[in-house]
Coordinates of C-alpha atoms in Angstrom, one line a residue:
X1 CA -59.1 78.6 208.2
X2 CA -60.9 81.7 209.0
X3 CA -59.3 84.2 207.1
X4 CA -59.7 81.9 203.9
X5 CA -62.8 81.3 204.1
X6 CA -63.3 85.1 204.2
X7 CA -60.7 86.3 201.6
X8 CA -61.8 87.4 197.9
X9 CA -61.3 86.5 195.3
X10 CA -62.4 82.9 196.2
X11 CA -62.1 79.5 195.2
X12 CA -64.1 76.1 194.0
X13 CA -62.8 73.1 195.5
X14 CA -64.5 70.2 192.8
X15 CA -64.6 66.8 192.8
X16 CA -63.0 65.3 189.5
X17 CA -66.0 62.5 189.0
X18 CA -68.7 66.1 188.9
X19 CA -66.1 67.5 186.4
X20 CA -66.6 64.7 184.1
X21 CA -70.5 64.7 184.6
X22 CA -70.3 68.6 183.7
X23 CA -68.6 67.9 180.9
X24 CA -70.6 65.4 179.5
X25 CA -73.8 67.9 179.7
X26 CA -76.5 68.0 176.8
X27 CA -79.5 70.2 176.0
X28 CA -81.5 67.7 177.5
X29 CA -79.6 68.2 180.5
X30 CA -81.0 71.7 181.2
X31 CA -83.8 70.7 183.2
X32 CA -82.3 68.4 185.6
X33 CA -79.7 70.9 185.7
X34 CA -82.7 73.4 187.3
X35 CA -84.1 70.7 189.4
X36 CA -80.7 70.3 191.4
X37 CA -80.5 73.9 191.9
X38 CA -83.9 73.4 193.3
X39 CA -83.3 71.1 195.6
X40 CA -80.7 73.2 197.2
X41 CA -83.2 75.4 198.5
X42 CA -85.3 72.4 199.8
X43 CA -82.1 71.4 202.0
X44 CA -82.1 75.2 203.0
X45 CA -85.7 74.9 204.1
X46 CA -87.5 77.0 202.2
X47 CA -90.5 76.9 202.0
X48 CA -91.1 78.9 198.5
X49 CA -89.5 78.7 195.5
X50 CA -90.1 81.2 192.4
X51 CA -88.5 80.4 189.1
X52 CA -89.0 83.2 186.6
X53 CA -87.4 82.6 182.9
X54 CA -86.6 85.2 180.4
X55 CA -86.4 84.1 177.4
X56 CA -85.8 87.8 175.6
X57 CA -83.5 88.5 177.9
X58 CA -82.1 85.3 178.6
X59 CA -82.2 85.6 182.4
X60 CA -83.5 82.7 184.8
X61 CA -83.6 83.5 188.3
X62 CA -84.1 81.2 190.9
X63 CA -85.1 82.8 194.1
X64 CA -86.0 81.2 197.9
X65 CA -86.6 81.9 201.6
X66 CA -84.5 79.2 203.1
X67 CA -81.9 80.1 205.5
X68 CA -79.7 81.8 203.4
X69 CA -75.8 81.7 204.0
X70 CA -73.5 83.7 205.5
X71 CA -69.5 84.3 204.2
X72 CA -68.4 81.0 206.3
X73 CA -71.4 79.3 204.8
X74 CA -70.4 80.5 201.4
X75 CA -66.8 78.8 201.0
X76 CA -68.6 75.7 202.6
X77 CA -70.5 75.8 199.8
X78 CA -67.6 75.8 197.1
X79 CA -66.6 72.9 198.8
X80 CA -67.7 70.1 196.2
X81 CA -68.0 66.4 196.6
X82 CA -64.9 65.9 199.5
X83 CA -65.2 65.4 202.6
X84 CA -65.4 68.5 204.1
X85 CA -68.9 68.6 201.8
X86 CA -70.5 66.2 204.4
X87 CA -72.2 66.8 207.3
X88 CA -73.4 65.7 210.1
X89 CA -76.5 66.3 210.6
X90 CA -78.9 64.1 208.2
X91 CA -82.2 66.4 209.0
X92 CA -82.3 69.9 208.3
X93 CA -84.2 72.4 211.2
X94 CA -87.7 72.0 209.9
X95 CA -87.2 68.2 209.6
X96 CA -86.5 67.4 206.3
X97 CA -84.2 64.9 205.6
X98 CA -80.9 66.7 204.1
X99 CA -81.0 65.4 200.3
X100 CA -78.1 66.9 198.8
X101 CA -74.3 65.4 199.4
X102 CA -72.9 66.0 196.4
X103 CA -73.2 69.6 195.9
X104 CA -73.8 69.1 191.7
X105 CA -76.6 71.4 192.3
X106 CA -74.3 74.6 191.9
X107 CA -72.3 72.8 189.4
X108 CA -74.9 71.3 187.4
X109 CA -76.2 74.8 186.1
X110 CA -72.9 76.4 184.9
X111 CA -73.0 75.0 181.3
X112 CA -76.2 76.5 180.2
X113 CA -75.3 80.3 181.7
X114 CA -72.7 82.8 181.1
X115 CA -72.9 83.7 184.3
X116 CA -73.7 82.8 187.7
X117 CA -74.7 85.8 190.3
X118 CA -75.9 84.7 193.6
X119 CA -76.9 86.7 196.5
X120 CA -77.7 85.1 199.7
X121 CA -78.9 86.5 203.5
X122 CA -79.3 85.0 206.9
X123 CA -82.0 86.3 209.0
X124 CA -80.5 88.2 211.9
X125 CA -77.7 89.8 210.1
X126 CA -77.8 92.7 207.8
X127 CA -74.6 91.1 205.9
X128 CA -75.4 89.5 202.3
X129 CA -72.9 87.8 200.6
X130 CA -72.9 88.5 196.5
X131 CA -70.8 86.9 193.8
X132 CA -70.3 86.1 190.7
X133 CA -68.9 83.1 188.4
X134 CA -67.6 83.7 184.9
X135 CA -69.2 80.2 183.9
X136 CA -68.1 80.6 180.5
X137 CA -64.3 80.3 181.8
X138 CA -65.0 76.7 183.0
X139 CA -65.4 75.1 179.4
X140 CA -63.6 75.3 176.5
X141 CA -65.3 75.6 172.9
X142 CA -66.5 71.8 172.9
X143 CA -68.0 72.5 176.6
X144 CA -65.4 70.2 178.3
X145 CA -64.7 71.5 181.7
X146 CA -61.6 73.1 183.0
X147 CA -59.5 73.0 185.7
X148 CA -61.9 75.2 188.1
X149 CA -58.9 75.4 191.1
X150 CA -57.3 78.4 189.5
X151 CA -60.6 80.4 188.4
X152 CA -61.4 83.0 191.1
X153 CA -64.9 84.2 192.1
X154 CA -65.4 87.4 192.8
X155 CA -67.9 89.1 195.3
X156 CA -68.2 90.5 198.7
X157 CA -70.4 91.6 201.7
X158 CA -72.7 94.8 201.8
X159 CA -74.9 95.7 204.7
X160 CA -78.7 96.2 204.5
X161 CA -80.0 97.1 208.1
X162 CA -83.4 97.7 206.7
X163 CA -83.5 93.6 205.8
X164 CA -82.4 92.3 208.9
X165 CA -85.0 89.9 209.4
X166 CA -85.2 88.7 206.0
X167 CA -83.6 85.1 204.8
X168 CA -82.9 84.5 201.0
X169 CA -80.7 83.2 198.4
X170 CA -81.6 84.6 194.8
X171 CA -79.8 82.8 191.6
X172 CA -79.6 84.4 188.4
X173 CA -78.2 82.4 185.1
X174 CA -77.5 85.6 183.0
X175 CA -77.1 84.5 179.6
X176 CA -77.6 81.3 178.0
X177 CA -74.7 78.8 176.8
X178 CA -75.5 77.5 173.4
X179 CA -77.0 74.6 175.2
X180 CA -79.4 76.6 176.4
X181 CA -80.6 78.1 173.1
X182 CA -80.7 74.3 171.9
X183 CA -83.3 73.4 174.6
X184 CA -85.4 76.5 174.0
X185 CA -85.1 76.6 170.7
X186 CA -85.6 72.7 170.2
X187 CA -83.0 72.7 168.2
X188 CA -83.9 68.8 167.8
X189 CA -86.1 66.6 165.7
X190 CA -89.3 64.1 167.2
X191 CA -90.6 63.4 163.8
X192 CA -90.6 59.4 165.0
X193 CA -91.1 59.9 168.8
X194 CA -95.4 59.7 169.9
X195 CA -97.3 60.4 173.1
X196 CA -93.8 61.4 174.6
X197 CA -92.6 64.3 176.8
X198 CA -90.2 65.3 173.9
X199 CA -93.1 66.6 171.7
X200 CA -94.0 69.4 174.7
X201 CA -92.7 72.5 174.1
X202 CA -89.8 73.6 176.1
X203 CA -91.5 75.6 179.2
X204 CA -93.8 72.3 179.6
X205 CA -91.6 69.5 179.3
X206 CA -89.5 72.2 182.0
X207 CA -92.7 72.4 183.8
X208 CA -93.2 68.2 183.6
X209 CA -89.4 67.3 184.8
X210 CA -89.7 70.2 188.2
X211 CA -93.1 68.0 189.0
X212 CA -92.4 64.8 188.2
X213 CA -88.7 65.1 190.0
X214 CA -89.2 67.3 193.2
X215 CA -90.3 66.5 196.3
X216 CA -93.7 68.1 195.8
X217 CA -97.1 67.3 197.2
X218 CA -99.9 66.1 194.9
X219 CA -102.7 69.0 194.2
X220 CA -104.8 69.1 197.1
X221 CA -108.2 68.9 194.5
X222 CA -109.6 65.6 195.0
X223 CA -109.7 62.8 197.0
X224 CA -107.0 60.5 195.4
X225 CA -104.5 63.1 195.5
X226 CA -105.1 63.4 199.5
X227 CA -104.6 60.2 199.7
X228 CA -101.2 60.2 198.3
X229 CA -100.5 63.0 200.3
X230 CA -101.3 60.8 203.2
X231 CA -99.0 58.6 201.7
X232 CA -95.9 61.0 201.2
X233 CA -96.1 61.7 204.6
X234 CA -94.0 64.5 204.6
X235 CA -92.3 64.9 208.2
X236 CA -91.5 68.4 207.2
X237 CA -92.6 71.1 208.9
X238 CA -93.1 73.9 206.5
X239 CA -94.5 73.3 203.1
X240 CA -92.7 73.6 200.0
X241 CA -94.3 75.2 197.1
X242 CA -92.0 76.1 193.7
X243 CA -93.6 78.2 191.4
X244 CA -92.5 78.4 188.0
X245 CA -93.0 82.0 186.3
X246 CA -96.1 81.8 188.6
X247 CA -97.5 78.9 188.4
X248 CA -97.6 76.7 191.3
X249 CA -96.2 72.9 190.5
X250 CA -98.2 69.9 191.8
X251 CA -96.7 66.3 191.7
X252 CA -98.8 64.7 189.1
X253 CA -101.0 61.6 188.9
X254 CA -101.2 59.6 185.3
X255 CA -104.1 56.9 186.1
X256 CA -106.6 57.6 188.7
X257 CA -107.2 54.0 189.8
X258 CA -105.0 52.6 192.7
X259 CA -103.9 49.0 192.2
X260 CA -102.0 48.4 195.0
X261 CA -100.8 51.0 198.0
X262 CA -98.5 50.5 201.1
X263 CA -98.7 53.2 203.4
X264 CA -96.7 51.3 206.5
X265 CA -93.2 51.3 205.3
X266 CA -91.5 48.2 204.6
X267 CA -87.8 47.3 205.6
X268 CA -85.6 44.8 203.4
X269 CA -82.1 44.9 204.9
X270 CA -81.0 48.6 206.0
X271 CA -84.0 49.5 203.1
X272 CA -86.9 50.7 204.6
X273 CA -89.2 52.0 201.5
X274 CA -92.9 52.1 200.8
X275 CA -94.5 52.1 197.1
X276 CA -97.6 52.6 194.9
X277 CA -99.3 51.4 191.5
X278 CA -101.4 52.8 189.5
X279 CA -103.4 52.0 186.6
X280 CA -106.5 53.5 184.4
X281 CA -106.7 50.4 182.2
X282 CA -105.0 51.7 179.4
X283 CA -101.4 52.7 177.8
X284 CA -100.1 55.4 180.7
X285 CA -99.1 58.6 178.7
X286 CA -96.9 60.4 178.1
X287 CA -94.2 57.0 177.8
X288 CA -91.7 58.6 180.5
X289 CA -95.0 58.2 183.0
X290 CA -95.1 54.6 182.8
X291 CA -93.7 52.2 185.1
X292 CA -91.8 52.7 189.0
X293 CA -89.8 55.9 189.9
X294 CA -87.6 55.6 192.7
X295 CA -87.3 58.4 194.5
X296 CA -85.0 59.1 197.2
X297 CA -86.0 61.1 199.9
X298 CA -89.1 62.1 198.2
X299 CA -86.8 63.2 195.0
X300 CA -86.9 61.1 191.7
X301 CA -83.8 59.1 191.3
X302 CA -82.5 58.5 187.4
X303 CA -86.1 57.3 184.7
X304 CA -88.6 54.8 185.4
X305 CA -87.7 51.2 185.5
X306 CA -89.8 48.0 184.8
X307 CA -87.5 46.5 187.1
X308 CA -86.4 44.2 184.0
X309 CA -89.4 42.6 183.6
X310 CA -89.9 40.9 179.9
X311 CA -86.0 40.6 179.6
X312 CA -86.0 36.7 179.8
X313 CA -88.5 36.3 177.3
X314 CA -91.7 36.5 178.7
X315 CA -94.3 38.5 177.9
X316 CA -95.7 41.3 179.9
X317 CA -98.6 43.1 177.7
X318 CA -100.2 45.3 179.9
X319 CA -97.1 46.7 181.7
X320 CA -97.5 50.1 179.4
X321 CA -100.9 50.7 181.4
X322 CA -99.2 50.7 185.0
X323 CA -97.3 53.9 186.9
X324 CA -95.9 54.0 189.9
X325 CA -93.3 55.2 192.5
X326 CA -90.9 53.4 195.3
X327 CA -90.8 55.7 197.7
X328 CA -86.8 55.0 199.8
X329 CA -87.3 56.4 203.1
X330 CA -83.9 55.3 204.8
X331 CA -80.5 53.2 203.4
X332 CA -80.1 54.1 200.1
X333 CA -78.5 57.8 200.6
X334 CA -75.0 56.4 200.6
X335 CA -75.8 54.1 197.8
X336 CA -76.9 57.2 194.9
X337 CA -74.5 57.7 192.3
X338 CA -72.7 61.4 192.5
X339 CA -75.0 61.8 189.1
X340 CA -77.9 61.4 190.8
X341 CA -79.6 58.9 188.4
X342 CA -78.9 55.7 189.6
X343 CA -78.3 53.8 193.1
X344 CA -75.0 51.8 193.3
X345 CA -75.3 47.7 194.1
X346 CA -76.0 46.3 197.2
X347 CA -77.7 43.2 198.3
X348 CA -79.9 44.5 200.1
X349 CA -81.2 47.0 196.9
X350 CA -81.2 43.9 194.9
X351 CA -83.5 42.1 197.1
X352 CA -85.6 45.4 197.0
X353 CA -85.7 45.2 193.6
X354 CA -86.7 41.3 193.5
X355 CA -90.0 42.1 196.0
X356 CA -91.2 44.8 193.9
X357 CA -90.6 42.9 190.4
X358 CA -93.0 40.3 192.0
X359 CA -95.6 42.8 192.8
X360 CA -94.9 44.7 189.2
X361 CA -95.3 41.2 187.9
X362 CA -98.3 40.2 189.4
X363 CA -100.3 43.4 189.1
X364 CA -99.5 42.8 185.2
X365 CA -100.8 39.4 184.9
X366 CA -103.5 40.7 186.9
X367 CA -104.1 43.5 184.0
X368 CA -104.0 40.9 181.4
X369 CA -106.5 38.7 183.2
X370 CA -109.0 41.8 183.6
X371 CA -108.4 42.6 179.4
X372 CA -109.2 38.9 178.6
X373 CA -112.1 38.3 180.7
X374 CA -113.8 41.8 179.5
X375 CA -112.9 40.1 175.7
X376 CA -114.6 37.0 176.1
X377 CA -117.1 38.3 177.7
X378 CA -117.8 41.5 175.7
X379 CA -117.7 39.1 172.5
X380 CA -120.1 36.8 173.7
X381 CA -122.7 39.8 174.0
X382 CA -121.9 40.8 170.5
X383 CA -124.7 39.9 168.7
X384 CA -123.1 40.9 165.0
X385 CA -120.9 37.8 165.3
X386 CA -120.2 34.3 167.3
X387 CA -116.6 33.9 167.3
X388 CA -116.2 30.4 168.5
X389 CA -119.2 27.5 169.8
X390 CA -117.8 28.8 173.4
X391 CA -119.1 31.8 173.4
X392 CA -122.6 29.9 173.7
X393 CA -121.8 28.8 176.6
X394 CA -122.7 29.9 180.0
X395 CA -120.0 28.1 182.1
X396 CA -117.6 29.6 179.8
X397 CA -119.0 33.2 181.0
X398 CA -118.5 31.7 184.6
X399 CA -115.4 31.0 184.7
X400 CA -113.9 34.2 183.6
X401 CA -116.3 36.0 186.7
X402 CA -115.0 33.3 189.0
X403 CA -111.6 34.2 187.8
X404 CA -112.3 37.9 188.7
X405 CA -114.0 37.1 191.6
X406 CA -111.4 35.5 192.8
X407 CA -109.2 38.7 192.5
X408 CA -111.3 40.4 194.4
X409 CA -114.0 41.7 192.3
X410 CA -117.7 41.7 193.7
X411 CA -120.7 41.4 192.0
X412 CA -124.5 43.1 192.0
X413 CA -127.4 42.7 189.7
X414 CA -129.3 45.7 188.1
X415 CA -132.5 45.4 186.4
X416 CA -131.6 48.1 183.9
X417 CA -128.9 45.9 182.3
X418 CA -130.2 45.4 178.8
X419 CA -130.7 41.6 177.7
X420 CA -128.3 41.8 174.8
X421 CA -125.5 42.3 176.6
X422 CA -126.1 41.0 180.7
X423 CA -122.7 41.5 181.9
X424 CA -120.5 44.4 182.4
X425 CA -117.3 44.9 184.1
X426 CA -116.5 47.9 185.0
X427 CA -112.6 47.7 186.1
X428 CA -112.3 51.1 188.2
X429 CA -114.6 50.0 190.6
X430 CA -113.4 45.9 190.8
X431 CA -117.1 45.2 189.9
X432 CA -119.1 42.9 188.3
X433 CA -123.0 43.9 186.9
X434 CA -125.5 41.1 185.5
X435 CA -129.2 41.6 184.8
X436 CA -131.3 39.0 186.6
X437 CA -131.8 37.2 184.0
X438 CA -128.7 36.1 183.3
X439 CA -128.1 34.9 186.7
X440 CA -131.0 32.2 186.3
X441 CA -130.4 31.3 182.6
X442 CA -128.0 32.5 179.5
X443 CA -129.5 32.8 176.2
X444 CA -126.9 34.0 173.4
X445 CA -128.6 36.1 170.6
X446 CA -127.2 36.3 167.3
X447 CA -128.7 38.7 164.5
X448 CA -128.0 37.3 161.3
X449 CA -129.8 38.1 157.9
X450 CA -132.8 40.4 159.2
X451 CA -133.4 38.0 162.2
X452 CA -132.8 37.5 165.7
X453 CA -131.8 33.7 166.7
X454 CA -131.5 32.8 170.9
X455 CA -128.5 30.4 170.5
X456 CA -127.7 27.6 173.4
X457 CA -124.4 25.0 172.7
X458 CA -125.7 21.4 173.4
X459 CA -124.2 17.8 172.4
X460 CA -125.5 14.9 170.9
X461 CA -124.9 12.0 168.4
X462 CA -123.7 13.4 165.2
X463 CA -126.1 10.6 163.7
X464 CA -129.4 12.0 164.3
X465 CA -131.4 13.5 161.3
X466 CA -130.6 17.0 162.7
X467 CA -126.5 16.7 163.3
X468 CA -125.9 20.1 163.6
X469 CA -129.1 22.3 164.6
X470 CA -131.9 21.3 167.1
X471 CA -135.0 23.6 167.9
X472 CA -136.2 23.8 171.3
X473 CA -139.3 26.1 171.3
X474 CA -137.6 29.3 170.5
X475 CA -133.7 28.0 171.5
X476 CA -131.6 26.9 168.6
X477 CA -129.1 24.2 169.8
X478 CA -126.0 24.2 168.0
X479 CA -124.3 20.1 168.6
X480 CA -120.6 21.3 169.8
X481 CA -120.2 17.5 168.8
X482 CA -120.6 19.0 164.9
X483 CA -117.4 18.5 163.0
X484 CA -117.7 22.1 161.1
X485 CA -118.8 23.8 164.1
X486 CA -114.9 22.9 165.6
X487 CA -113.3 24.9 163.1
X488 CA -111.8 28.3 163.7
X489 CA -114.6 29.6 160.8
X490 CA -117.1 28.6 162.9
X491 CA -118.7 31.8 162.3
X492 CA -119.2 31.5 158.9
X493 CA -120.3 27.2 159.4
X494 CA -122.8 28.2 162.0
X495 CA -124.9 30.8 159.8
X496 CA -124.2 27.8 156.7
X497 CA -126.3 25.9 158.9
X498 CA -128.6 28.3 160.3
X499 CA -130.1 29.1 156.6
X500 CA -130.3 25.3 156.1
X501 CA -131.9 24.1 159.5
X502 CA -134.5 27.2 158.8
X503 CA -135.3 26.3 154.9
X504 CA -136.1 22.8 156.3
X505 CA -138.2 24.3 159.2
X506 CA -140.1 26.3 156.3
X507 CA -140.4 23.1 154.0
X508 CA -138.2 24.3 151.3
X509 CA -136.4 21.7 151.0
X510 CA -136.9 18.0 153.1
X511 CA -134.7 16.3 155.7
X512 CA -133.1 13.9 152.8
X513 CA -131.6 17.1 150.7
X514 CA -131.0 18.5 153.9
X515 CA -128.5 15.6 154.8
X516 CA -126.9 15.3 151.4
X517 CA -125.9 19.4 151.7
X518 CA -125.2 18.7 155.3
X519 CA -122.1 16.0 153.7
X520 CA -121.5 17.8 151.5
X521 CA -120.3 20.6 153.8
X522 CA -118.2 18.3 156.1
X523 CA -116.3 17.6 153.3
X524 CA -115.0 21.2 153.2
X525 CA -112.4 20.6 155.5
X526 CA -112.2 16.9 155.4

């Protein structure tokens, strides 16, 4: 075994199911492609990663300091997907939890190059191991792959004493595949698509799949982010920072409000997991941002999910406005597809999936309860307009706070909160604001043809010589028993009545004309 693991040329040893994946490759695929690669050098522990591109040249080189291999490592590392691929151990020497099994993170790269050169070093050891693979030879025209078996690699060993202590492996993709030129080119049309990823140029919609994908930390520039930090609760114990053409890459956040975090993890089954959701009150953008991502081992697993929520019918508005991520700590590894975008069934994944739909369900309804209550309540201080005779109520009001209140909003007075408009809520902060004077009475005003009317809904026999209006020092009473003012245009009835009420209060005309127009105006919608 020895001397084959050492002869040149050499051979890859593939799993059939990774040929199929290869050969199934898109422009869309380049990126994911790249991310694999990536985490290859996580497994190695590295703890930097520099990605340069370029695009005149049409060179990318992906260059680490993980361990580095030696010859023996090498021809383990042709050794795809069987069962000599596995190991044993499941944590890696800096204690990171080995994420590739697979090995589709050589593979996954060889459409979109001509060739593959690698050179790789161990530290101690002034051997590096070089090579090269001919990746146009492993698809025909149509990019379907070929039998790999029978193409050799070629490469060797030279010595470097002067790099002894030095540990690397250094990628370069020389030449792009016409896939390649398709991504960069974009080579693809968006005319219908908005506020998604596929309107970013090709470097950042790169740049968003490496951070939204890779087990990254958040940028360490506010609090929030430190907080999920905290929450990641990476074990490892040397960083891991990828740069791409020198930028550093950060995780990214797309709300800044957290609706629901559980640090402690939880554990369904063998499924131990922990999870987050976020929310800034509005449509999360760009699309791909909304909803859960699982992610396996700290590294995205396949797009965002709703979980299936909405699929039976009902409606879930305000899912759009939520983001997340599931965060699988232990019992899933065996269960991930050799794609790497999906997790195979099991019960216990399914029950997993049942707990956080109720929680993804919940925090929804929650959403849609916070957007309804700031409508009623912002409409009932709009003093342009009074939509229906409830908006002139207080208990109305009341009930929506309660309602909040009850989901665990608090609430303060301020002095400074203007009369028109008593009540804010201000969502971010789960809080609740009146102006004193609200809290001892509730006075709607209404400006309506150069004048400003305090409004109050009250009841009383429909008989009485003023059926619809009632004065009460400077409180207009509007009878909720009034037939017109039960319509849906009870905005249009109440100011009907309002001109009427105030020409009999200026003696323009007298209670009996007053009536008959008051009849006559019932019989509208009679």
């Amino acid at each position: 075994m020895a001397n084959q693991q050492n002869a040149w040329p050499k051979k890859i040893t593939v799993d059939k199911r990774i040929v199929q994946i290869l050969s199934g490759s898109t422009y869309s695929n380049f990126p994911s492609a790249i991310r694999e690669l990536i985490t290859n050098s996580y497994d190695a522990d590295a703890s930097n990663v520099d990605i340069s591109i370029d695009l005149e040249n049409e060179i990318i080189t992906v260059a680490d300091n993980g361990k580095g291999m030696n010859e023996s490592d090498f021809a383990f590392y042709l050794r795809i997907a069987g069962k000599s691929r596995k190991k044993e151990n499941t944590t890696t020497k800096m204690n990171r939890k080995i994420v590739g099994q697979f090995g589709v993170g050589f593979l996954s790269v060889l459409p979109f190059c001509e060739r593959y050169l690698i050179e790789t070093k161990k530290k101690g050891s002034a051997e590096i191991v070089y090579a090269t693979i001919a990746s146009t030879e492993y698809f025909d025209e149509s990019l379907r792959a070929l039998d790999v078996d029978d193409i050799p690699i070629t490469g060797g060993l030279r010595l470097d004493e002067g790099r002894i202590n030095e540990q690397f492996t250094r990628i370069r993709l020389v030449g792009f595949s016409k896939l390649t030129r398709a991504y960069f080119n974009k080579e693809y049309s968006i005319a219908s698509r908005r506020k998604t990823k596929l309107n970013f140029d090709p470097m950042s919609l790169l740049k968003w799949e490496l951070e939204e994908y890779l087990p990254l930390i958040y940028h360490p520039n506010s609090d929030l982010h430190l907080q999920l930090n905290r929450y990641i609760d990476d074990q490892s114990i040397i960083p891991f920072n990828v740069y791409l053409n020198k930028q550093q890459l950060y995780r990214q956040t797309y709300a800044d409000n957290i609706l629901e975090i559980q640090h402690e993890p939880i554990r369904i089954g063998e499924i131990s997991f922990k999870y987050f959701f976020m929310s800034d009150y509005h449509t999360i953008n760009p699309s791909e941002a909304r909803y859960l991502l699982f992610r396996n081992l700290n590294v995205g697993v396949g797009e965002r999910t709703t979980l299936g929520l909405g699929q039976d019918g009902r409606i879930f508005g305000k899912l759009p406005h939520i983001t997340g991520e599931v965060q699988v700590l232990d019992g899933l590894n065996d269960l991930i597809s050799v794609s790497r975008d999906k997790f195979n069934f099991s019960p216990d994944y399914e029950a997993m999936k049942e707990f956080l739909r109720g929680k993804f369900a919940k925090l929804a309804y929650d959403l849609d309860a916070y957007r309804q209550a700031e409508k009623i309540i912002s409409t009932g201080q709009d003093s342009s307009k009074v939509n229906t005779i409830q908006d002139l109520k207080k208990d109305n009001f009341e009930k929506e706070i309660s309602q909040l209140e009850k989901k665990g909003f608090t609430i303060r007075t301020d002095i400074t909160r203007p009369q028109s408009a008593p009540v804010q809520i201000n969502q971010e902060a789960k809080e609740i604001i009146l102006n004193p004077s609200y809290v001892s009475d509730y006075d709607k005003l209404f400006h309506f043809s150069g004048k400003e009317f305090k409004l109050k809904a009250s009841h009383w026999d429909t008989t009485d010589s003023l059926p619809a209006i009632r004065k009460d020092g400077a409180i207009y009473k509007i009878n909720e028993n009034y037939s017109l003012f039960r319509e849906k245009n009870f905005d249009t009835f109440l100011k009907m009545n309002l001109v009427l009420f105030e020409y009999v209060e200026t003696n323009k005309i007298n209670l009996e004309i007053y009536n008959n127009l008051i009849n006559d105006l019932s019989k509208i919608t009679s």
